[in-house]
Amino acid sequence: MADYTLLHLLPLICLLTSSTVAQNNGNISIGSSLTATDRTTPWLSPSGDFAFGFQQLQNNKDLFMLSIWFHKLPDQTIVWYPWNVDPLPRGTKLELTSDRGLVLSNSENSSIWSTNSIADEVSYGFFNDTGNFVLARSDSVNIWQSFDNPTDTLLPTQIINVATNFFYKAYFATATWDAANSSNAGYQLIFNEMGSMYVLKRSNERYFLHPTQPALPASDYYLRATLNFDGKALWSLPENICADIVGGEGNKGSGPCGYNSVFRLNEYQRPICECPRGYSLLDPNDKYGSCKPSFIQSCDEYKLGSPEDLYDFVEIIDTDWPTSDFERFNPYSEEDCRNSCLKDCFCAVAIYRDNSCWMKKLSLSYGRKDTNLKSKAFVKFRKGDVPPQTRSPSPPVSEPKKKKNGALILVGSVLLGSSVFINFVLIGATCLGFFFIYHKKIAKIPQINDVVGSNLRCFTYKELAEATNGFKQELGRGAFGIVYKGELPIGSTNIIAVKKLDRVTQDDYKEFKTEVNVIGQTHHKNLVRLLGFCDEGQHRLLVYEYLSNGTLAGYLFGDPKPSWDKRTQIALGIAKGLSYLHEECSTQIIHCDIKPQNILLDEYYNARISDFGLAKLLMINQSRTNTGIRGTKGYVAPEWFRNTPITVKVDVYSFGVLLMEIISCRRSLEGLEAGGDGGREILTDWVWDCFQEGTLEDLVQDDIEALDDVKKLEKFVMVGIWCIQEDPSLRPTMGKVSQMLEGVVEVTVPPCPYPFSITV
């Protein structure tokens, strides 16, 4: 079991007498409901220790959270909430129903969230004194409970079962997996009534996560284990996060704090995240989040002047980002270390320690401050962009500035004392001079400098030609170019994929800039990461991370057929990636060409959306655009052919087709060119026929795993049919698609997807 965060226990902060509001036995009957208002009384556990209902937000009295909280504590600390439900407006209703369990609906009676994954009819609800809300059958068997759906808090008696492997390297692990004897592996994390937390092995052996027994019975104390940094730490793992963070290939992600941040422990061994000088929080409200630099360093700026004139360093003691190195020099002097970083346009920070120099580039990961490091960090900043800590209210004017001011005053005096004609001549000459100087500077900066992705590396064509061995090994090709495999000379795992545009027309260059700009602004686990680009002369290339398992097309339509579980996880990953592009980016992005060839798979077969060359961008206040037909035959939404505005719903349509391919492991137009095979030529038609006729087993044929999971199969098919509705307004958003696939939102029976078309 591995965890990326701390576990803390909260001691009793307020003892209350038992003279509380009169309690029932904790039973909640079918038909009971709560409404989000200021005066609604929540459902209480028998002792009144816990409350379940709507808690009003402190910073917005018109918004509420459906949650469970410590009812008797002054601050009413929340211990559970539906993790995928946003703050709710006044008037939202929660009702206990027999067929869907708990149902959360808005004022228009539309469902927002429910526990509809339950298989049996609910007879009643029970809210017990452990803080667990339970839905039960008539024979008192539990069929849903909040303890099985944790968020950021564990309560005594709560058990967490093994879920999934987490591919980021852990800085703490219990190592309770026994490869030699898998039957004795750890399979449950238990938080018991005495405040102990341990991993239970199948042999009933216990592996405790703390050195001594806390002995804090839940009957005398309110206890909780959280994934946050609040509460008084009675014990924590690891004991010193700073000391346990080590550099290495496996350390992915930002670390305990965000990117470009620095982590340290205070005197109480509590974590503190800080931005280094010259950086500020990306989100001012997230003190544990990433930090952004005060300037964006560009290699092209080095052409405009010497590095010494452009940049300087802020020196920080005992600070390092151990996983962000791209170069090391040894032996080296401190002055050589500074100069090397100063002259390298990729270097953002240099670390000097023990006659060695480590050069680092953005994004900086696993930043830490520790007196044991005995190091100096030289953090680069552009002159004029003074770090916030050193900025003064009214900086003194430097000597060169005084001289420039003097020259301007002299010109003014000459003009005032000259004839009108001479004045015009001088003004014209001055303006013309400024024009040529300005034009010369602008001409030196390539157009691609408007790229927002501040962490993208600018490669030379020679570098990429050498990295790909003369563009020798082809990985694939698309409408705009060929992708080659390459390897950078720095490091041992720098395998890359280089996309080389094979045409250099004005339209292609526009697509090139689009792709760089789009991917440079995105960051999501289900999107392919762009590492850099080349914009040199007629050469236009994009450099991506290399994904070892190729395209979804090769995986999906190959032999043997991928497992049902793996296919459903891939479908969910694609949905979440599209939801991010459509709903979470500041500039809404329509991909326009979703298909199996544009979905790549990493080493763990996680889906990663690629190829944004056709992407269409929408500003926040836009919802649709007009453009020529884009996409691939078999995945193109009907509105492309109707000269109607294009919205994100074209991606939803393409995803629906792709989802059907994932379900059936068949291509969308399989056999069409060869004359077909009995009505299965067009996959979307065949899926609709199978759904209508109740023969979904035909879609998966001999796939035993899928046939044993017939409810999920039916749900995925219905989601796919909703996505390919001919009327775009009937298609769900990708956010809702994700929720439907996860079972969070109920999937209703879809109508005929093409009521406006005649199908043969």
Short mmCIF file of N, CA and C in Angstrom, two decimals, residues 23-156:
data_model
loop_
_atom_site.label_atom_id
_atom_site.label_comp_id
_atom_site.label_asym_id
_atom_site.label_seq_id
_atom_site.Cartn_x
_atom_site.Cartn_y
_atom_site.Cartn_z
N GLN A 23 -33.22 12.37 20.47
CA GLN A 23 -32.82 11.60 19.31
C GLN A 23 -33.76 10.45 19.03
N ASN A 24 -33.90 10.10 17.75
CA ASN A 24 -34.56 8.85 17.43
C ASN A 24 -33.50 7.76 17.37
N ASN A 25 -33.83 6.63 16.83
CA ASN A 25 -32.88 5.52 16.81
C ASN A 25 -31.95 5.53 15.61
N GLY A 26 -31.94 6.60 14.86
CA GLY A 26 -31.07 6.72 13.70
C GLY A 26 -31.66 6.20 12.41
N ASN A 27 -32.87 5.62 12.45
CA ASN A 27 -33.51 5.10 11.24
C ASN A 27 -34.09 6.24 10.40
N ILE A 28 -33.91 6.13 9.10
CA ILE A 28 -34.47 7.09 8.14
C ILE A 28 -35.41 6.31 7.22
N SER A 29 -36.66 6.69 7.18
CA SER A 29 -37.65 5.94 6.41
C SER A 29 -37.69 6.39 4.96
N ILE A 30 -38.17 5.50 4.08
CA ILE A 30 -38.32 5.80 2.67
C ILE A 30 -39.27 6.99 2.51
N GLY A 31 -38.90 7.93 1.66
CA GLY A 31 -39.69 9.13 1.44
C GLY A 31 -39.22 10.32 2.25
N SER A 32 -38.33 10.08 3.25
CA SER A 32 -37.78 11.19 4.03
C SER A 32 -36.92 12.07 3.13
N SER A 33 -36.92 13.37 3.41
CA SER A 33 -36.17 14.28 2.55
C SER A 33 -35.63 15.46 3.35
N LEU A 34 -34.62 16.11 2.78
CA LEU A 34 -34.03 17.34 3.32
C LEU A 34 -33.91 18.34 2.19
N THR A 35 -34.05 19.63 2.52
CA THR A 35 -33.91 20.69 1.52
C THR A 35 -32.84 21.66 1.98
N ALA A 36 -32.02 22.11 1.05
CA ALA A 36 -30.92 23.03 1.36
C ALA A 36 -31.46 24.42 1.66
N THR A 37 -31.65 24.72 2.95
CA THR A 37 -32.05 26.04 3.42
C THR A 37 -31.30 26.34 4.70
N ASP A 38 -31.46 27.57 5.21
CA ASP A 38 -30.80 27.97 6.45
C ASP A 38 -31.38 27.25 7.66
N ARG A 39 -32.62 26.80 7.58
CA ARG A 39 -33.33 26.31 8.76
C ARG A 39 -33.57 24.81 8.76
N THR A 40 -33.11 24.09 7.75
CA THR A 40 -33.36 22.65 7.69
C THR A 40 -32.57 21.91 8.76
N THR A 41 -33.25 21.05 9.51
CA THR A 41 -32.59 20.24 10.54
C THR A 41 -32.02 18.98 9.89
N PRO A 42 -30.75 18.68 10.10
CA PRO A 42 -30.15 17.50 9.47
C PRO A 42 -30.61 16.22 10.14
N TRP A 43 -30.34 15.09 9.48
CA TRP A 43 -30.53 13.79 10.11
C TRP A 43 -29.38 13.56 11.08
N LEU A 44 -29.69 13.08 12.29
CA LEU A 44 -28.67 12.89 13.32
C LEU A 44 -28.50 11.41 13.63
N SER A 45 -27.28 11.05 14.03
CA SER A 45 -27.05 9.70 14.55
C SER A 45 -27.70 9.60 15.93
N PRO A 46 -27.90 8.39 16.47
CA PRO A 46 -28.61 8.26 17.74
C PRO A 46 -28.05 9.11 18.88
N SER A 47 -26.73 9.22 18.98
CA SER A 47 -26.13 10.02 20.06
C SER A 47 -26.08 11.50 19.73
N GLY A 48 -26.32 11.84 18.47
CA GLY A 48 -26.19 13.23 18.04
C GLY A 48 -24.76 13.63 17.75
N ASP A 49 -23.81 12.65 17.78
CA ASP A 49 -22.41 12.98 17.50
C ASP A 49 -22.21 13.39 16.04
N PHE A 50 -22.99 12.80 15.14
CA PHE A 50 -22.82 13.07 13.72
C PHE A 50 -24.12 13.59 13.12
N ALA A 51 -23.99 14.45 12.11
CA ALA A 51 -25.14 14.98 11.38
C ALA A 51 -24.95 14.72 9.89
N PHE A 52 -26.05 14.48 9.19
CA PHE A 52 -26.04 14.26 7.75
C PHE A 52 -27.06 15.20 7.13
N GLY A 53 -26.60 16.03 6.21
CA GLY A 53 -27.52 16.97 5.58
C GLY A 53 -26.76 18.02 4.78
N PHE A 54 -27.34 19.21 4.72
CA PHE A 54 -26.75 20.30 3.95
C PHE A 54 -26.05 21.27 4.90
N GLN A 55 -24.75 21.47 4.66
CA GLN A 55 -24.01 22.43 5.47
C GLN A 55 -23.72 23.67 4.64
N GLN A 56 -24.07 24.83 5.18
CA GLN A 56 -23.94 26.09 4.45
C GLN A 56 -22.47 26.50 4.36
N LEU A 57 -22.05 26.96 3.18
CA LEU A 57 -20.68 27.42 3.02
C LEU A 57 -20.48 28.75 3.74
N GLN A 58 -19.32 28.91 4.35
CA GLN A 58 -19.04 30.13 5.10
C GLN A 58 -18.87 31.35 4.20
N ASN A 59 -18.25 31.13 3.03
CA ASN A 59 -17.95 32.27 2.15
C ASN A 59 -19.06 32.57 1.15
N ASN A 60 -20.11 31.75 1.14
CA ASN A 60 -21.24 31.99 0.24
C ASN A 60 -22.48 31.36 0.85
N LYS A 61 -23.31 32.16 1.46
CA LYS A 61 -24.47 31.66 2.19
C LYS A 61 -25.56 31.08 1.29
N ASP A 62 -25.41 31.25 -0.03
CA ASP A 62 -26.40 30.69 -0.95
C ASP A 62 -25.99 29.32 -1.49
N LEU A 63 -24.83 28.82 -1.05
CA LEU A 63 -24.37 27.52 -1.49
C LEU A 63 -24.25 26.56 -0.31
N PHE A 64 -24.52 25.27 -0.56
CA PHE A 64 -24.51 24.26 0.49
C PHE A 64 -23.74 23.03 0.01
N MET A 65 -23.26 22.26 0.99
CA MET A 65 -22.62 20.98 0.69
C MET A 65 -23.40 19.86 1.33
N LEU A 66 -23.70 18.82 0.56
CA LEU A 66 -24.25 17.61 1.15
C LEU A 66 -23.11 16.90 1.85
N SER A 67 -23.21 16.66 3.14
CA SER A 67 -22.07 16.16 3.89
C SER A 67 -22.50 15.52 5.20
N ILE A 68 -21.55 14.82 5.81
CA ILE A 68 -21.64 14.31 7.18
C ILE A 68 -20.59 15.06 7.99
N TRP A 69 -20.96 15.48 9.21
CA TRP A 69 -20.02 16.25 10.01
C TRP A 69 -20.16 15.93 11.50
N PHE A 70 -19.11 16.31 12.28
CA PHE A 70 -19.17 16.22 13.73
C PHE A 70 -20.17 17.26 14.23
N HIS A 71 -21.32 16.82 14.70
CA HIS A 71 -22.40 17.75 15.02
C HIS A 71 -22.13 18.54 16.30
N LYS A 72 -21.42 17.94 17.26
CA LYS A 72 -21.25 18.59 18.56
C LYS A 72 -20.01 19.47 18.65
N LEU A 73 -19.12 19.36 17.68
CA LEU A 73 -17.93 20.21 17.71
C LEU A 73 -18.28 21.61 17.22
N PRO A 74 -17.65 22.64 17.80
CA PRO A 74 -18.00 24.02 17.43
C PRO A 74 -17.85 24.32 15.94
N ASP A 75 -16.80 23.77 15.31
CA ASP A 75 -16.60 24.09 13.90
C ASP A 75 -17.29 23.11 12.96
N GLN A 76 -17.99 22.10 13.54
CA GLN A 76 -18.76 21.13 12.75
C GLN A 76 -17.94 20.59 11.57
N THR A 77 -16.80 19.98 11.91
CA THR A 77 -15.85 19.48 10.92
C THR A 77 -16.48 18.42 10.03
N ILE A 78 -16.36 18.60 8.71
CA ILE A 78 -16.92 17.66 7.74
C ILE A 78 -16.05 16.41 7.66
N VAL A 79 -16.70 15.23 7.62
CA VAL A 79 -15.97 13.96 7.52
C VAL A 79 -16.32 13.17 6.26
N TRP A 80 -17.38 13.57 5.54
CA TRP A 80 -17.75 12.88 4.29
C TRP A 80 -18.57 13.81 3.42
N TYR A 81 -18.42 13.63 2.11
CA TYR A 81 -19.25 14.33 1.13
C TYR A 81 -19.12 13.57 -0.19
N PRO A 82 -20.09 13.65 -1.09
CA PRO A 82 -19.93 13.01 -2.40
C PRO A 82 -18.82 13.72 -3.17
N TRP A 83 -17.76 13.02 -3.48
CA TRP A 83 -16.54 13.66 -3.99
C TRP A 83 -16.74 14.37 -5.33
N ASN A 84 -17.73 13.96 -6.11
CA ASN A 84 -17.90 14.54 -7.45
C ASN A 84 -19.08 15.50 -7.54
N VAL A 85 -19.56 16.01 -6.41
CA VAL A 85 -20.69 16.94 -6.40
C VAL A 85 -20.20 18.32 -5.99
N ASP A 86 -20.45 19.31 -6.82
CA ASP A 86 -20.05 20.69 -6.53
C ASP A 86 -20.98 21.30 -5.47
N PRO A 87 -20.57 22.44 -4.86
CA PRO A 87 -21.49 23.13 -3.94
C PRO A 87 -22.86 23.35 -4.58
N LEU A 88 -23.88 23.20 -3.79
CA LEU A 88 -25.26 23.14 -4.29
C LEU A 88 -26.03 24.42 -3.99
N PRO A 89 -26.89 24.86 -4.88
CA PRO A 89 -27.67 26.08 -4.64
C PRO A 89 -28.79 25.84 -3.63
N ARG A 90 -29.28 26.91 -3.08
CA ARG A 90 -30.41 26.86 -2.16
C ARG A 90 -31.61 26.19 -2.84
N GLY A 91 -32.31 25.34 -2.11
CA GLY A 91 -33.47 24.65 -2.66
C GLY A 91 -33.19 23.25 -3.17
N THR A 92 -31.92 22.85 -3.23
CA THR A 92 -31.59 21.49 -3.63
C THR A 92 -32.20 20.49 -2.64
N LYS A 93 -32.68 19.37 -3.14
CA LYS A 93 -33.40 18.41 -2.30
C LYS A 93 -32.69 17.06 -2.26
N LEU A 94 -32.63 16.46 -1.06
CA LEU A 94 -32.13 15.09 -0.87
C LEU A 94 -33.29 14.23 -0.41
N GLU A 95 -33.50 13.10 -1.08
CA GLU A 95 -34.61 12.22 -0.73
C GLU A 95 -34.14 10.78 -0.71
N LEU A 96 -34.69 9.99 0.23
CA LEU A 96 -34.41 8.56 0.30
C LEU A 96 -35.52 7.81 -0.43
N THR A 97 -35.16 7.11 -1.51
CA THR A 97 -36.14 6.38 -2.32
C THR A 97 -35.83 4.88 -2.26
N SER A 98 -36.81 4.07 -2.58
CA SER A 98 -36.62 2.62 -2.51
C SER A 98 -35.86 2.08 -3.71
N ASP A 99 -36.00 2.72 -4.89
CA ASP A 99 -35.38 2.16 -6.09
C ASP A 99 -34.01 2.74 -6.40
N ARG A 100 -33.75 3.96 -5.96
CA ARG A 100 -32.46 4.60 -6.28
C ARG A 100 -31.66 5.00 -5.06
N GLY A 101 -32.14 4.69 -3.88
CA GLY A 101 -31.42 5.06 -2.67
C GLY A 101 -31.51 6.55 -2.42
N LEU A 102 -30.38 7.14 -2.03
CA LEU A 102 -30.32 8.58 -1.83
C LEU A 102 -30.27 9.28 -3.18
N VAL A 103 -31.15 10.27 -3.37
CA VAL A 103 -31.21 10.99 -4.64
C VAL A 103 -31.13 12.48 -4.36
N LEU A 104 -30.18 13.12 -5.01
CA LEU A 104 -30.00 14.57 -4.89
C LEU A 104 -30.52 15.20 -6.17
N SER A 105 -31.45 16.14 -6.04
CA SER A 105 -32.05 16.76 -7.23
C SER A 105 -32.16 18.26 -7.06
N ASN A 106 -32.17 18.98 -8.19
CA ASN A 106 -32.26 20.44 -8.15
C ASN A 106 -33.72 20.88 -8.10
N SER A 107 -33.93 22.20 -8.14
CA SER A 107 -35.27 22.75 -8.01
C SER A 107 -36.18 22.36 -9.17
N GLU A 108 -35.57 21.93 -10.31
CA GLU A 108 -36.35 21.48 -11.46
C GLU A 108 -36.56 19.97 -11.45
N ASN A 109 -36.20 19.35 -10.34
CA ASN A 109 -36.38 17.91 -10.12
C ASN A 109 -35.50 17.06 -11.03
N SER A 110 -34.39 17.63 -11.50
CA SER A 110 -33.41 16.87 -12.28
C SER A 110 -32.37 16.28 -11.34
N SER A 111 -32.03 15.02 -11.56
CA SER A 111 -31.10 14.31 -10.68
C SER A 111 -29.69 14.86 -10.82
N ILE A 112 -29.04 15.12 -9.69
CA ILE A 112 -27.66 15.59 -9.66
C ILE A 112 -26.71 14.46 -9.25
N TRP A 113 -27.16 13.66 -8.29
CA TRP A 113 -26.33 12.57 -7.76
C TRP A 113 -27.25 11.57 -7.09
N SER A 114 -26.85 10.31 -7.11
CA SER A 114 -27.62 9.29 -6.40
C SER A 114 -26.73 8.10 -6.12
N THR A 115 -27.21 7.22 -5.25
CA THR A 115 -26.51 5.96 -4.96
C THR A 115 -27.12 4.86 -5.80
N ASN A 116 -27.29 5.11 -7.09
CA ASN A 116 -28.07 4.21 -7.94
C ASN A 116 -27.31 2.98 -8.38
N SER A 117 -26.08 2.79 -7.87
CA SER A 117 -25.34 1.59 -8.22
C SER A 117 -25.80 0.38 -7.42
N ILE A 118 -26.74 0.60 -6.50
CA ILE A 118 -27.22 -0.50 -5.67
C ILE A 118 -28.07 -1.46 -6.50
N ALA A 119 -28.03 -2.75 -6.12
CA ALA A 119 -28.72 -3.77 -6.90
C ALA A 119 -30.08 -4.14 -6.32
N ASP A 120 -30.28 -3.93 -5.02
CA ASP A 120 -31.51 -4.36 -4.35
C ASP A 120 -32.37 -3.16 -3.96
N GLU A 121 -33.61 -3.45 -3.62
CA GLU A 121 -34.52 -2.40 -3.19
C GLU A 121 -34.18 -1.96 -1.77
N VAL A 122 -34.18 -0.66 -1.55
CA VAL A 122 -33.87 -0.11 -0.23
C VAL A 122 -35.14 -0.12 0.63
N SER A 123 -35.00 -0.60 1.86
CA SER A 123 -36.13 -0.60 2.79
C SER A 123 -36.07 0.56 3.77
N TYR A 124 -34.83 0.94 4.15
CA TYR A 124 -34.69 2.06 5.08
C TYR A 124 -33.23 2.49 5.12
N GLY A 125 -33.00 3.65 5.68
CA GLY A 125 -31.64 4.13 5.91
C GLY A 125 -31.35 4.12 7.40
N PHE A 126 -30.06 4.00 7.73
CA PHE A 126 -29.67 4.02 9.14
C PHE A 126 -28.38 4.83 9.27
N PHE A 127 -28.40 5.79 10.19
CA PHE A 127 -27.25 6.65 10.43
C PHE A 127 -26.70 6.29 11.81
N ASN A 128 -25.57 5.58 11.84
CA ASN A 128 -25.10 5.08 13.13
C ASN A 128 -24.07 6.01 13.77
N ASP A 129 -23.69 5.69 14.99
CA ASP A 129 -22.83 6.58 15.78
C ASP A 129 -21.36 6.50 15.41
N THR A 130 -21.02 5.71 14.40
CA THR A 130 -19.65 5.75 13.88
C THR A 130 -19.50 6.81 12.79
N GLY A 131 -20.63 7.43 12.39
CA GLY A 131 -20.61 8.40 11.29
C GLY A 131 -20.85 7.76 9.94
N ASN A 132 -21.27 6.50 9.93
CA ASN A 132 -21.51 5.76 8.70
C ASN A 132 -23.00 5.80 8.37
N PHE A 133 -23.35 6.28 7.17
CA PHE A 133 -24.75 6.27 6.73
C PHE A 133 -24.95 5.04 5.86
N VAL A 134 -25.95 4.22 6.23
CA VAL A 134 -26.15 2.91 5.62
C VAL A 134 -27.52 2.84 4.97
N LEU A 135 -27.60 2.21 3.79
CA LEU A 135 -28.87 1.84 3.16
C LEU A 135 -29.01 0.33 3.28
N ALA A 136 -30.17 -0.12 3.75
CA ALA A 136 -30.35 -1.55 4.04
C ALA A 136 -31.58 -2.12 3.35
N ARG A 137 -31.55 -3.46 3.14
CA ARG A 137 -32.70 -4.19 2.63
C ARG A 137 -33.66 -4.49 3.77
N SER A 138 -34.75 -5.15 3.44
CA SER A 138 -35.75 -5.49 4.46
C SER A 138 -35.21 -6.50 5.46
N ASP A 139 -34.21 -7.31 5.03
CA ASP A 139 -33.62 -8.28 5.95
C ASP A 139 -32.41 -7.71 6.69
N SER A 140 -32.28 -6.36 6.67
CA SER A 140 -31.22 -5.62 7.40
C SER A 140 -29.82 -5.82 6.82
N VAL A 141 -29.71 -6.37 5.61
CA VAL A 141 -28.42 -6.49 4.95
C VAL A 141 -28.06 -5.14 4.32
N ASN A 142 -26.83 -4.67 4.60
CA ASN A 142 -26.38 -3.40 4.04
C ASN A 142 -26.12 -3.54 2.54
N ILE A 143 -26.65 -2.59 1.77
CA ILE A 143 -26.41 -2.62 0.32
C ILE A 143 -25.67 -1.37 -0.17
N TRP A 144 -25.51 -0.38 0.68
CA TRP A 144 -24.67 0.80 0.38
C TRP A 144 -24.33 1.47 1.69
N GLN A 145 -23.11 2.00 1.80
CA GLN A 145 -22.75 2.76 3.00
C GLN A 145 -21.70 3.80 2.65
N SER A 146 -21.74 4.91 3.36
CA SER A 146 -20.79 6.00 3.09
C SER A 146 -19.36 5.57 3.37
N PHE A 147 -19.15 4.62 4.30
CA PHE A 147 -17.80 4.14 4.60
C PHE A 147 -17.14 3.49 3.38
N ASP A 148 -17.93 2.96 2.47
CA ASP A 148 -17.37 2.33 1.27
C ASP A 148 -17.06 3.34 0.18
N ASN A 149 -17.40 4.59 0.42
CA ASN A 149 -17.19 5.66 -0.58
C ASN A 149 -16.47 6.84 0.08
N PRO A 150 -15.26 6.63 0.60
CA PRO A 150 -14.57 7.68 1.37
C PRO A 150 -14.10 8.83 0.49
N THR A 151 -13.92 9.98 1.13
CA THR A 151 -13.35 11.14 0.42
C THR A 151 -11.97 11.43 0.99
N ASP A 152 -11.86 12.40 1.90
CA ASP A 152 -10.54 12.73 2.45
C ASP A 152 -10.40 12.36 3.92
N THR A 153 -11.35 11.60 4.47
CA THR A 153 -11.37 11.34 5.91
C THR A 153 -11.73 9.88 6.19
N LEU A 154 -11.04 9.29 7.16
CA LEU A 154 -11.41 7.98 7.68
C LEU A 154 -11.86 8.15 9.13
N LEU A 155 -12.84 7.35 9.53
CA LEU A 155 -13.35 7.36 10.90
C LEU A 155 -13.12 5.99 11.54
N PRO A 156 -13.07 5.93 12.87
CA PRO A 156 -12.88 4.64 13.54
C PRO A 156 -13.91 3.61 13.08
#
